[in-house]
Amino acid sequence: MRLLIWWLLLLVIPEYRVSTPDYRVPLTLVHEPIPAPSPFVSPVHRPIAISGTFGELRPNHFHAGLDIKSAHGSAGEPVYAAARGYVSRIKISAYGYGRALYLQHPSGHTSVYAHLDRFIPEIENYIMKEHYRRQRFEMDLTLAPGVFPVSQDQHIAYLGNTGSSTGPHLHFEIRNSMSEEALNPLQYGIRLTDNESPKLFSIKLYSQSQGHPIPMMTLPIHALDKGVFDLDKDTLLVNGDLAGVAIKAYDQSLNSSQRLGVYGIKLYVDDTLTYHFDMNALSFSEMRYSNAHRDYAEQVTHKQVYHRLFRLPGNKLPIYKQVVEDGWIPIRTNDVRKVNIESYDLAGNKSKLEFFIKQAVGPPSSMPYAADFVAFDKPYIKETTSMKLEMQANVLYSDLYLDYGVSIQDGLYSAVYKIHDSTCPLHRAFSMAIKPNYIPPHLKKKAVLAAVYHNSYVSHGGKWEGEWLKSKINSFGRFAVAIDTLAPTIKPIVFKTDMKSSSFMRFKISDNFGVSGDADELTYNAFIDGQWVLMQLDSRTDMITHHFDYRTAPGKHSLRLHVRDDRGNEKSFIQTFVK
């Protein structure tokens, strides 16, 4: 009888939105069949204005979601669950997504809410207990379905500016839970008003030498009418038998004046679709191929974003719908090729540019000569009496003549080795080892393999293998062995002996070396009266902050703050205060 009554209740009682303090949902949400995918709702209760689109080119990656601007330019706006499900992951970091919430949905999707200022009180309390239980600020927690179930449109957090954020906004993603692919939220029910065509700004023209693109010229693009663009001259000359094109293009939406990433671009040659990509789905394991998709040297040198409309041989991205001859345009003597470029967004707005390409009279372009040829798809090893370099296959995106040199600089414990330059991207790190000059035994543990930038160094860490200091290097540049014996610095920002009127204390921590590769960031711990307390790091300002709570009662207290760098150099700040 009880079972029969239970089934009748399930049939007649509609699903309801819960507002109870523990945010529990009805039993009917548990153990039911996974329904067909349904649209998500907006994570904010207002028309959306965005500052970043899905697939937008960012440093070393594509943008994996939408950046939804703050309604008032500040943190604190409520954020809501885009679909029903449960909190499956909570990640707290001073970098990347900052404070982030992951919701698992019955449809087989995961929604992500990043750069949050804070969570709802129930989740905040849960997280605070974990901070103190683990005695650490950064955490990555996986949660079971029953811990924090949520209903669609339920309040879950507050929009913020944490992690590697440059202003208050909500980074919002929809992922395939099984494959972990990021999906374009605009194809899953998230709506924004957009009747603006993409804007075309300039093109770059290339010839090809030994499979490598050689930049030839950059030309501005002019708007003739809505969605129609033109060049100053309609016929462009290229030295060689193959021509390539890259374009600087941005999108806009009605509620945003910012330049946004385009959804898709098509290249037609003599009215035949030759090259086509769009931004529907992206795999996180393939994000770094964005450096092959863009003109990387242009971005490093001039901070300009150009989409290549040809594919480098080491580019394995699956976003290309049509690629003929890798997008390269064959040109022969006296031939004139018509080129059409069309950029478009998901709302159907288009922009078009037409011009012609002809072969120039004269010798073809060629790459600058260097002694060492490196094939992108083969391993490469270079070894001297004091330097070893080893690259695996497919570290590069195209073949390279490696620019190598050796010089001397005061204050270092080895020669400085120039390994090409930073305008050439790497898909993954390579191994490097240097045999330094004599280092006193007591200083060997302070040695780092460092990138050398004029008067500053960036540590890549390093481990000793006999007489060689070895590490992983993730970008080309100038490298040498340096010694780091200086302790980090601690500077009080909000701290004094009388803290009775302060709700928090804040310090700035910094070091003489930057860090990259195998090197670790500064580590720190704070103790009040011998008990560990939470210090939250803002990586953009190097500030650590503790907000006082019930753990610090009124009266006199002792503070000990301890900071340590990658080479074990330590600094402590010890002071008494009254709360």
Coordinates of C-alpha atoms in Angstrom, one line a residue:
M1 CA 0.0 0.0 0.0
R2 CA 2.8 2.4 0.9
L3 CA 4.5 1.7 -2.5
L4 CA 1.2 2.4 -4.4
I5 CA 0.7 5.7 -2.5
W6 CA 4.3 6.7 -3.3
W7 CA 3.8 6.1 -7.1
L8 CA 0.5 8.0 -7.1
L9 CA 2.2 11.0 -5.5
L10 CA 4.9 10.9 -8.1
L11 CA 2.3 11.1 -10.8
V12 CA 0.2 13.9 -9.4
I13 CA 2.6 16.2 -7.5
P14 CA 4.5 18.5 -10.0
E15 CA 8.2 19.1 -9.7
Y16 CA 8.7 22.3 -7.7
R17 CA 11.6 24.8 -7.2
V18 CA 13.1 24.5 -3.7
S19 CA 14.0 27.4 -1.6
T20 CA 14.8 25.6 1.6
P21 CA 18.2 26.3 3.3
D22 CA 19.8 23.0 2.3
Y23 CA 18.8 23.4 -1.3
R24 CA 17.6 19.8 -1.5
V25 CA 15.4 18.9 -4.5
P26 CA 12.4 16.5 -4.7
L27 CA 13.1 12.7 -4.6
T28 CA 11.6 12.6 -8.1
L29 CA 14.9 14.1 -9.5
V30 CA 16.9 11.1 -8.3
H31 CA 17.3 7.8 -10.3
E32 CA 15.0 8.8 -13.1
P33 CA 16.0 8.2 -16.8
I34 CA 18.2 10.8 -18.5
P35 CA 16.0 12.9 -20.6
A36 CA 16.7 14.2 -24.1
P37 CA 18.9 17.4 -24.1
S38 CA 16.8 20.5 -23.4
P39 CA 17.8 24.1 -23.7
F40 CA 19.6 25.8 -20.9
V41 CA 18.5 29.1 -19.4
S42 CA 20.6 32.1 -18.9
P43 CA 22.7 32.1 -15.8
V44 CA 21.8 35.8 -15.2
H45 CA 18.4 37.4 -15.0
R46 CA 18.7 40.1 -17.6
P47 CA 19.6 40.6 -21.3
I48 CA 23.1 39.3 -21.8
A49 CA 26.0 41.5 -22.9
I50 CA 29.2 39.6 -23.5
S51 CA 32.9 40.5 -23.5
G52 CA 34.1 37.2 -24.9
T53 CA 32.7 34.7 -27.3
F54 CA 33.2 30.9 -27.7
G55 CA 36.3 30.1 -29.7
E56 CA 37.8 33.5 -29.3
L57 CA 41.6 33.5 -29.6
R58 CA 43.3 33.9 -26.2
P59 CA 46.9 33.4 -25.2
N60 CA 47.8 29.7 -25.9
H61 CA 44.1 28.7 -26.1
F62 CA 40.7 29.2 -27.5
H63 CA 38.1 30.7 -25.2
A64 CA 35.9 27.8 -24.1
G65 CA 32.7 29.7 -23.2
L66 CA 30.9 33.0 -23.0
D67 CA 32.1 35.9 -20.9
I68 CA 29.0 37.6 -19.6
K69 CA 29.6 41.2 -18.5
S70 CA 28.6 42.4 -15.1
A71 CA 25.3 44.4 -15.1
H72 CA 26.9 47.3 -13.1
G73 CA 30.6 46.8 -13.7
S74 CA 31.2 45.3 -10.3
A75 CA 31.1 42.0 -8.5
G76 CA 28.2 40.6 -6.5
E77 CA 25.4 40.0 -9.1
P78 CA 23.5 36.7 -8.5
V79 CA 24.3 33.7 -10.8
Y80 CA 21.7 31.0 -11.4
A81 CA 21.9 27.3 -12.5
A82 CA 21.4 27.0 -16.2
A83 CA 19.7 23.6 -15.8
R84 CA 18.8 21.2 -13.0
G85 CA 21.4 18.8 -11.7
Y86 CA 23.9 18.8 -8.9
V87 CA 27.2 20.5 -8.0
S88 CA 29.8 17.9 -9.2
R89 CA 33.0 20.0 -8.7
I90 CA 34.3 23.0 -6.9
K91 CA 37.6 24.5 -7.8
I92 CA 39.4 27.3 -5.9
S93 CA 42.5 28.8 -7.5
A94 CA 44.5 32.0 -7.6
Y95 CA 44.9 31.5 -11.3
G96 CA 42.8 30.4 -14.3
Y97 CA 39.1 30.2 -13.4
G98 CA 39.5 31.4 -9.8
R99 CA 36.5 30.4 -7.8
A100 CA 34.6 28.0 -10.1
L101 CA 31.5 25.8 -9.8
Y102 CA 30.7 22.8 -12.0
L103 CA 27.1 21.5 -12.3
Q104 CA 26.4 18.0 -13.7
H105 CA 23.1 17.7 -15.6
P106 CA 20.9 14.7 -16.5
S107 CA 21.2 15.6 -20.2
G108 CA 24.9 14.5 -20.2
H109 CA 26.2 18.0 -20.0
T110 CA 28.2 20.0 -17.5
S111 CA 27.8 23.7 -17.0
V112 CA 30.7 25.8 -15.6
Y113 CA 30.6 29.1 -13.7
A114 CA 34.0 30.7 -13.3
H115 CA 35.7 33.8 -11.8
L116 CA 33.0 33.8 -9.1
D117 CA 33.1 36.3 -6.2
R118 CA 31.6 33.8 -3.8
F119 CA 29.1 30.9 -3.6
I120 CA 25.7 30.7 -1.8
P121 CA 26.2 30.4 2.0
E122 CA 25.6 26.7 2.1
I123 CA 28.5 26.1 -0.4
E124 CA 30.7 28.7 1.2
N125 CA 30.4 27.1 4.6
Y126 CA 31.2 23.7 3.0
I127 CA 34.3 25.1 1.3
M128 CA 35.5 27.0 4.4
K129 CA 35.5 23.7 6.4
E130 CA 37.5 22.1 3.6
H131 CA 40.0 24.9 3.6
Y132 CA 40.7 24.4 7.3
R133 CA 40.6 20.6 7.2
R134 CA 43.1 20.5 4.4
Q135 CA 45.0 23.7 5.5
R136 CA 45.3 25.1 2.0
F137 CA 43.7 27.8 -0.1
E138 CA 43.8 26.1 -3.5
M139 CA 41.4 23.1 -3.8
D140 CA 39.8 20.9 -6.5
L141 CA 36.9 19.0 -5.0
T142 CA 34.7 16.3 -6.6
L143 CA 31.2 16.0 -5.0
A144 CA 28.7 13.2 -5.0
P145 CA 25.2 13.9 -6.5
G146 CA 23.5 14.1 -3.1
V147 CA 25.7 16.8 -1.6
F148 CA 24.3 19.9 -3.4
P149 CA 21.5 19.1 -5.8
V150 CA 20.1 22.2 -7.7
S151 CA 17.0 23.0 -9.7
Q152 CA 17.0 25.0 -12.9
D153 CA 17.3 28.8 -12.4
Q154 CA 18.3 28.3 -8.7
H155 CA 20.6 30.8 -7.2
I156 CA 24.1 29.2 -6.8
A157 CA 26.7 32.0 -6.6
Y158 CA 27.7 35.6 -7.3
L159 CA 29.5 37.0 -10.3
G160 CA 33.0 38.1 -9.6
N161 CA 36.6 38.8 -10.7
T162 CA 38.7 36.0 -9.3
G163 CA 41.6 34.0 -10.9
S164 CA 43.0 35.3 -14.2
S165 CA 40.1 37.7 -14.7
T166 CA 40.7 41.2 -16.0
G167 CA 37.3 42.6 -14.8
P168 CA 34.0 41.6 -13.2
H169 CA 32.2 39.0 -15.4
L170 CA 30.9 35.5 -15.4
H171 CA 32.7 32.9 -17.6
F172 CA 30.0 30.4 -18.5
E173 CA 30.6 27.1 -20.3
I174 CA 28.6 24.1 -21.4
R175 CA 30.6 20.8 -21.8
N176 CA 29.9 17.3 -23.0
S177 CA 30.3 15.4 -19.7
M178 CA 31.7 12.3 -21.3
S179 CA 34.2 13.8 -23.8
E180 CA 34.9 17.0 -21.8
E181 CA 34.5 18.9 -25.0
A182 CA 33.5 22.5 -24.6
L183 CA 30.4 23.4 -26.6
N184 CA 29.2 26.7 -27.9
P185 CA 26.5 27.9 -25.4
L186 CA 24.7 29.9 -28.1
Q187 CA 23.7 26.6 -29.6
Y188 CA 22.2 25.4 -26.3
G189 CA 19.5 27.8 -25.6
I190 CA 21.6 30.8 -24.4
R191 CA 20.3 33.9 -26.3
L192 CA 21.7 37.3 -27.1
T193 CA 20.6 40.1 -29.4
D194 CA 22.9 40.3 -32.4
N195 CA 22.2 42.0 -35.7
E196 CA 25.8 43.3 -36.2
S197 CA 27.9 41.9 -39.0
P198 CA 31.5 40.9 -38.2
K199 CA 34.1 43.7 -38.8
L200 CA 37.1 43.0 -41.1
F201 CA 40.2 45.1 -40.4
S202 CA 43.1 43.9 -42.4
I203 CA 44.7 40.9 -44.3
K204 CA 48.1 39.5 -44.4
L205 CA 49.5 37.8 -47.5
Y206 CA 52.1 35.1 -47.4
S207 CA 54.2 33.1 -49.9
Q208 CA 55.6 29.6 -49.1
S209 CA 59.2 28.5 -48.8
Q210 CA 60.0 24.9 -48.0
G211 CA 56.6 24.4 -46.4
H212 CA 57.0 27.5 -44.2
P213 CA 54.8 30.7 -44.6
I214 CA 56.8 33.9 -45.4
P215 CA 54.9 37.1 -44.6
M216 CA 54.7 39.4 -47.7
M217 CA 52.5 42.3 -46.9
T218 CA 49.7 43.6 -44.6
L219 CA 46.8 45.6 -46.1
P220 CA 44.0 47.5 -44.4
I221 CA 40.4 46.7 -45.2
H222 CA 37.7 49.4 -45.6
A223 CA 34.0 49.1 -45.0
L224 CA 31.9 50.0 -48.1
D225 CA 28.5 49.1 -46.7
K226 CA 27.0 46.9 -44.0
G227 CA 28.8 43.5 -44.4
V228 CA 30.7 44.6 -47.5
F229 CA 34.4 45.4 -47.4
D230 CA 37.2 46.3 -49.8
L231 CA 40.9 46.8 -50.2
D232 CA 42.8 49.9 -51.5
K233 CA 43.8 47.8 -54.6
D234 CA 42.0 44.8 -56.0
T235 CA 45.0 42.8 -57.4
L236 CA 47.8 41.7 -55.0
L237 CA 51.2 40.3 -56.2
V238 CA 52.9 37.4 -54.5
N239 CA 56.4 36.1 -55.0
G240 CA 56.3 32.3 -55.6
D241 CA 53.9 29.6 -56.6
L242 CA 51.7 29.5 -53.5
A243 CA 49.9 32.2 -51.7
G244 CA 48.4 32.2 -48.2
V245 CA 46.0 34.6 -46.5
A246 CA 45.3 35.6 -42.9
I247 CA 42.6 38.0 -41.7
K248 CA 42.1 40.2 -38.7
A249 CA 38.4 40.0 -38.0
Y250 CA 36.1 40.6 -35.0
D251 CA 32.4 40.2 -34.3
Q252 CA 30.1 42.4 -32.3
S253 CA 26.7 42.0 -30.7
L254 CA 24.1 44.7 -30.1
N255 CA 24.6 44.8 -26.3
S256 CA 28.4 45.0 -26.5
S257 CA 30.8 47.5 -28.0
Q258 CA 33.8 45.2 -27.5
R259 CA 35.6 43.3 -30.2
L260 CA 34.6 39.7 -30.0
G261 CA 35.9 36.5 -31.6
V262 CA 34.3 35.4 -34.9
Y263 CA 32.2 32.3 -35.1
G264 CA 33.3 31.2 -38.6
I265 CA 35.3 32.2 -41.7
K266 CA 35.1 30.8 -45.3
L267 CA 37.7 31.2 -48.0
Y268 CA 36.7 30.8 -51.7
V269 CA 39.1 30.7 -54.6
D270 CA 37.5 31.2 -58.0
D271 CA 34.2 30.6 -56.3
T272 CA 35.2 27.2 -54.9
L273 CA 35.2 26.8 -51.1
T274 CA 38.8 26.2 -50.2
Y275 CA 39.0 26.7 -46.5
H276 CA 36.3 26.8 -43.8
F277 CA 36.2 26.7 -40.0
D278 CA 33.6 27.4 -37.3
M279 CA 33.5 27.3 -33.6
N280 CA 31.0 24.7 -32.4
A281 CA 33.1 22.4 -30.1
L282 CA 36.6 22.5 -28.7
S283 CA 38.6 19.8 -26.9
F284 CA 40.8 21.1 -24.0
S285 CA 43.5 18.7 -25.1
E286 CA 43.8 20.5 -28.4
M287 CA 43.5 24.1 -27.1
R288 CA 47.2 24.9 -27.7
Y289 CA 46.8 24.3 -31.4
S290 CA 45.3 27.8 -31.3
N291 CA 48.9 29.0 -31.7
A292 CA 49.1 27.2 -35.1
H293 CA 45.7 28.6 -36.1
R294 CA 46.7 32.2 -35.5
D295 CA 49.7 34.1 -36.8
Y296 CA 51.5 33.6 -33.6
A297 CA 54.5 35.9 -34.4
E298 CA 52.1 38.7 -35.2
Q299 CA 50.4 38.4 -31.9
V300 CA 53.7 38.3 -29.9
T301 CA 55.2 41.1 -31.8
H302 CA 52.3 43.5 -32.4
K303 CA 49.5 42.1 -30.2
Q304 CA 47.3 41.7 -33.3
V305 CA 45.1 38.6 -33.8
Y306 CA 45.0 37.1 -37.3
H307 CA 43.2 33.9 -38.3
R308 CA 45.3 31.9 -40.7
L309 CA 43.2 30.8 -43.7
F310 CA 45.7 28.1 -44.4
R311 CA 46.8 25.2 -42.2
L312 CA 50.3 24.6 -40.9
P313 CA 51.4 21.0 -41.3
G314 CA 51.5 20.4 -37.6
N315 CA 48.0 21.8 -36.9
K316 CA 45.7 18.9 -35.8
L317 CA 42.7 21.0 -34.9
P318 CA 39.3 19.4 -36.0
I319 CA 37.5 22.7 -36.4
Y320 CA 38.1 22.8 -40.2
K321 CA 35.1 21.8 -42.3
Q322 CA 36.7 22.2 -45.7
V323 CA 40.4 22.3 -46.5
V324 CA 41.8 22.1 -50.0
E325 CA 45.6 22.0 -50.4
D326 CA 45.8 23.1 -46.7
G327 CA 44.2 26.4 -47.8
W328 CA 47.3 27.4 -49.9
I329 CA 46.4 29.1 -53.2
P330 CA 48.4 27.9 -56.3
I331 CA 49.4 30.8 -58.6
R332 CA 51.1 30.4 -61.9
T333 CA 52.6 32.9 -64.4
N334 CA 49.9 35.2 -65.9
D335 CA 47.1 33.5 -63.8
V336 CA 44.8 35.7 -61.8
R337 CA 42.9 34.0 -58.9
K338 CA 39.8 35.5 -57.4
V339 CA 39.6 35.3 -53.6
N340 CA 36.5 35.8 -51.5
I341 CA 36.5 35.8 -47.7
E342 CA 33.3 35.5 -45.7
S343 CA 33.1 35.9 -42.0
Y344 CA 29.8 35.1 -40.2
D345 CA 28.2 34.7 -36.7
L346 CA 25.7 32.3 -35.3
A347 CA 22.9 34.8 -35.8
G348 CA 23.4 34.7 -39.6
N349 CA 25.1 38.1 -40.0
K350 CA 27.9 38.0 -42.7
S351 CA 30.7 40.2 -43.9
K352 CA 32.4 39.7 -47.3
L353 CA 35.7 40.8 -49.0
E354 CA 36.8 40.2 -52.6
F355 CA 40.2 40.7 -54.2
F356 CA 42.5 39.0 -56.7
I357 CA 46.0 37.4 -56.5
K358 CA 48.6 37.3 -59.2
Q359 CA 52.2 36.0 -59.3
A360 CA 54.8 38.7 -59.0
V361 CA 57.8 38.9 -61.4
G362 CA 61.0 38.0 -59.6
P363 CA 62.5 35.3 -57.5
P364 CA 60.3 33.4 -55.0
S365 CA 60.7 34.3 -51.3
S366 CA 62.8 32.1 -49.1
M367 CA 63.4 31.4 -45.4
P368 CA 66.4 33.0 -43.7
Y369 CA 69.2 30.4 -43.7
A370 CA 70.4 28.9 -40.4
A371 CA 72.7 25.9 -39.8
D372 CA 70.2 23.7 -38.0
F373 CA 67.2 22.4 -39.8
V374 CA 64.4 21.0 -37.6
A375 CA 61.6 18.9 -39.1
F376 CA 58.3 19.5 -37.2
D377 CA 57.3 15.8 -37.3
K378 CA 60.7 14.3 -36.3
P379 CA 62.7 14.3 -33.0
Y380 CA 65.6 16.7 -32.8
I381 CA 68.7 16.7 -30.6
K382 CA 71.4 19.3 -30.4
E383 CA 74.4 18.7 -28.1
T384 CA 77.6 20.6 -27.3
T385 CA 80.1 20.2 -24.6
S386 CA 78.0 22.3 -22.2
M387 CA 74.4 22.3 -23.6
K388 CA 71.9 19.6 -24.5
L389 CA 68.6 20.2 -26.2
E390 CA 66.0 17.5 -27.1
M391 CA 62.7 18.0 -28.8
Q392 CA 60.2 15.3 -29.4
A393 CA 58.4 15.0 -32.8
N394 CA 55.5 17.5 -33.2
V395 CA 56.7 20.1 -30.7
L396 CA 56.7 22.5 -33.7
Y397 CA 53.8 23.2 -36.1
S398 CA 56.1 23.5 -39.2
D399 CA 59.7 22.9 -40.2
L400 CA 62.2 25.4 -38.8
Y401 CA 65.7 26.6 -39.4
L402 CA 66.8 27.0 -35.8
D403 CA 68.5 30.2 -34.9
Y404 CA 71.2 29.3 -32.3
G405 CA 73.8 31.3 -30.6
V406 CA 76.0 31.6 -27.5
S407 CA 77.0 34.7 -25.5
I408 CA 78.3 35.8 -22.2
Q409 CA 76.5 37.9 -19.6
D410 CA 77.7 38.9 -16.1
G411 CA 76.1 37.5 -13.0
L412 CA 75.3 34.1 -14.5
Y413 CA 77.0 30.7 -13.9
S414 CA 77.0 29.6 -17.5
A415 CA 77.0 31.0 -21.0
V416 CA 73.7 32.3 -22.4
Y417 CA 72.2 30.0 -25.0
K418 CA 69.9 31.5 -27.6
I419 CA 67.4 28.9 -28.8
H420 CA 65.6 30.6 -31.7
D421 CA 63.1 33.3 -30.5
S422 CA 59.8 33.7 -28.7
T423 CA 57.8 34.5 -31.9
C424 CA 57.9 30.8 -32.8
P425 CA 55.2 28.8 -30.9
L426 CA 55.8 25.4 -29.3
H427 CA 53.0 22.8 -28.8
R428 CA 54.7 21.3 -25.8
A429 CA 57.8 21.7 -23.8
F430 CA 61.3 20.5 -24.8
S431 CA 64.1 19.2 -22.6
M432 CA 67.2 21.4 -22.0
A433 CA 70.3 20.8 -19.9
I434 CA 73.3 23.0 -19.2
K435 CA 76.6 22.2 -17.7
P436 CA 77.5 25.4 -15.7
N437 CA 80.8 26.9 -14.7
Y438 CA 82.0 25.9 -11.2
I439 CA 79.3 26.4 -8.5
P440 CA 80.3 26.0 -4.8
P441 CA 78.6 22.8 -3.4
H442 CA 76.5 24.7 -0.9
L443 CA 75.0 26.8 -3.8
K444 CA 74.1 23.9 -6.1
K445 CA 70.7 23.5 -4.6
K446 CA 70.0 27.2 -5.3
A447 CA 70.8 26.8 -9.1
V448 CA 68.0 27.3 -11.6
L449 CA 67.8 27.0 -15.4
A450 CA 66.6 30.5 -16.1
A451 CA 65.2 32.4 -19.1
V452 CA 67.2 35.6 -19.5
Y453 CA 65.3 38.8 -20.3
H454 CA 67.6 41.9 -20.2
N455 CA 67.9 42.5 -16.4
S456 CA 65.4 40.0 -15.2
Y457 CA 65.2 36.2 -15.0
V458 CA 62.4 33.6 -15.1
S459 CA 63.1 30.4 -13.3
H460 CA 62.3 27.1 -15.1
G461 CA 63.4 25.2 -12.0
G462 CA 65.8 22.3 -12.8
K463 CA 67.2 19.1 -11.3
W464 CA 70.8 18.0 -11.3
E465 CA 71.8 15.0 -13.4
G466 CA 75.5 14.7 -12.6
E467 CA 77.1 17.9 -13.7
W468 CA 74.1 19.0 -15.8
L469 CA 71.2 21.1 -14.6
K470 CA 68.1 19.9 -16.6
S471 CA 64.5 21.2 -16.9
K472 CA 61.5 21.5 -19.3
I473 CA 61.3 24.6 -21.4
N474 CA 57.9 25.8 -22.8
S475 CA 59.1 28.6 -25.1
F476 CA 62.1 29.6 -27.2
G477 CA 64.4 32.3 -25.9
R478 CA 67.7 32.8 -24.1
F479 CA 68.7 30.5 -21.3
A480 CA 71.5 30.2 -18.7
V481 CA 72.2 28.8 -15.2
A482 CA 71.5 31.4 -12.4
I483 CA 71.7 31.2 -8.6
D484 CA 68.7 32.2 -6.5
T485 CA 69.7 32.9 -2.9
L486 CA 67.3 35.8 -2.1
A487 CA 64.4 35.1 0.1
P488 CA 60.9 36.3 -0.9
T489 CA 59.6 39.6 0.4
I490 CA 56.6 40.2 2.6
K491 CA 55.1 43.7 2.7
P492 CA 52.2 44.6 5.0
I493 CA 49.4 46.3 3.1
V494 CA 46.6 46.2 5.7
F495 CA 48.1 45.3 9.0
K496 CA 49.0 47.1 12.3
T497 CA 49.2 46.3 15.9
D498 CA 45.7 47.5 16.5
M499 CA 43.4 45.5 14.2
K500 CA 40.2 46.1 16.3
S501 CA 38.5 48.1 13.5
S502 CA 39.7 45.9 10.6
S503 CA 37.8 43.0 9.2
F504 CA 40.8 41.6 7.3
M505 CA 44.5 41.8 7.0
R506 CA 46.5 41.8 3.7
F507 CA 50.1 41.4 2.6
K508 CA 52.0 41.5 -0.7
I509 CA 54.4 38.6 -1.3
S510 CA 56.9 38.6 -4.2
D511 CA 60.2 37.1 -5.3
N512 CA 63.2 38.1 -7.4
F513 CA 62.6 35.4 -10.0
G514 CA 59.5 34.8 -12.1
V515 CA 58.5 31.2 -12.5
S516 CA 57.6 29.0 -15.5
G517 CA 58.1 25.4 -16.7
D518 CA 59.0 23.1 -13.8
A519 CA 59.5 25.9 -11.2
D520 CA 56.9 26.2 -8.4
E521 CA 55.1 29.4 -7.4
L522 CA 55.6 30.9 -3.9
T523 CA 54.1 28.8 -1.1
Y524 CA 52.9 30.5 2.1
N525 CA 51.2 29.7 5.4
A526 CA 49.8 31.9 8.1
F527 CA 49.2 31.1 11.8
I528 CA 47.4 33.1 14.5
D529 CA 48.3 31.9 18.0
G530 CA 49.9 28.8 16.4
Q531 CA 46.7 27.8 14.5
W532 CA 46.6 27.8 10.7
V533 CA 44.4 30.5 9.1
L534 CA 43.2 30.9 5.5
M535 CA 45.0 33.4 3.3
Q536 CA 43.5 33.9 -0.1
L537 CA 45.9 34.7 -2.9
D538 CA 45.1 37.2 -5.7
S539 CA 47.7 36.2 -8.4
R540 CA 47.2 39.5 -10.3
T541 CA 48.4 41.6 -7.5
D542 CA 50.4 39.0 -5.4
M543 CA 48.2 40.0 -2.4
I544 CA 47.2 37.5 0.2
T545 CA 44.2 38.3 2.4
H546 CA 42.8 36.8 5.6
H547 CA 39.2 37.8 6.6
F548 CA 38.8 37.6 10.4
D549 CA 36.0 35.3 11.7
Y550 CA 35.0 33.7 15.0
R551 CA 38.4 31.9 15.1
T552 CA 40.0 35.2 16.2
A553 CA 38.4 36.3 19.4
P554 CA 38.8 39.9 20.8
G555 CA 42.1 40.3 22.6
K556 CA 45.9 40.0 21.9
H557 CA 47.2 37.6 19.3
S558 CA 50.4 36.6 17.6
L559 CA 50.7 36.3 13.8
R560 CA 53.4 34.3 12.0
L561 CA 53.4 34.4 8.1
H562 CA 55.8 32.2 6.4
V563 CA 56.7 32.4 2.6
R564 CA 59.0 30.0 0.6
D565 CA 60.2 30.1 -3.0
D566 CA 61.0 27.3 -5.5
R567 CA 64.7 27.0 -4.3
G568 CA 63.8 26.8 -0.6
N569 CA 64.6 30.5 0.3
E570 CA 62.3 31.5 3.2
K571 CA 61.0 34.6 4.8
S572 CA 58.9 35.0 7.9
F573 CA 56.8 37.9 9.3
I574 CA 56.1 37.7 13.0
Q575 CA 54.1 40.3 14.9
T576 CA 51.5 40.6 17.7
F577 CA 48.3 42.5 17.2
V578 CA 45.1 43.2 19.1
K579 CA 41.7 42.3 17.7

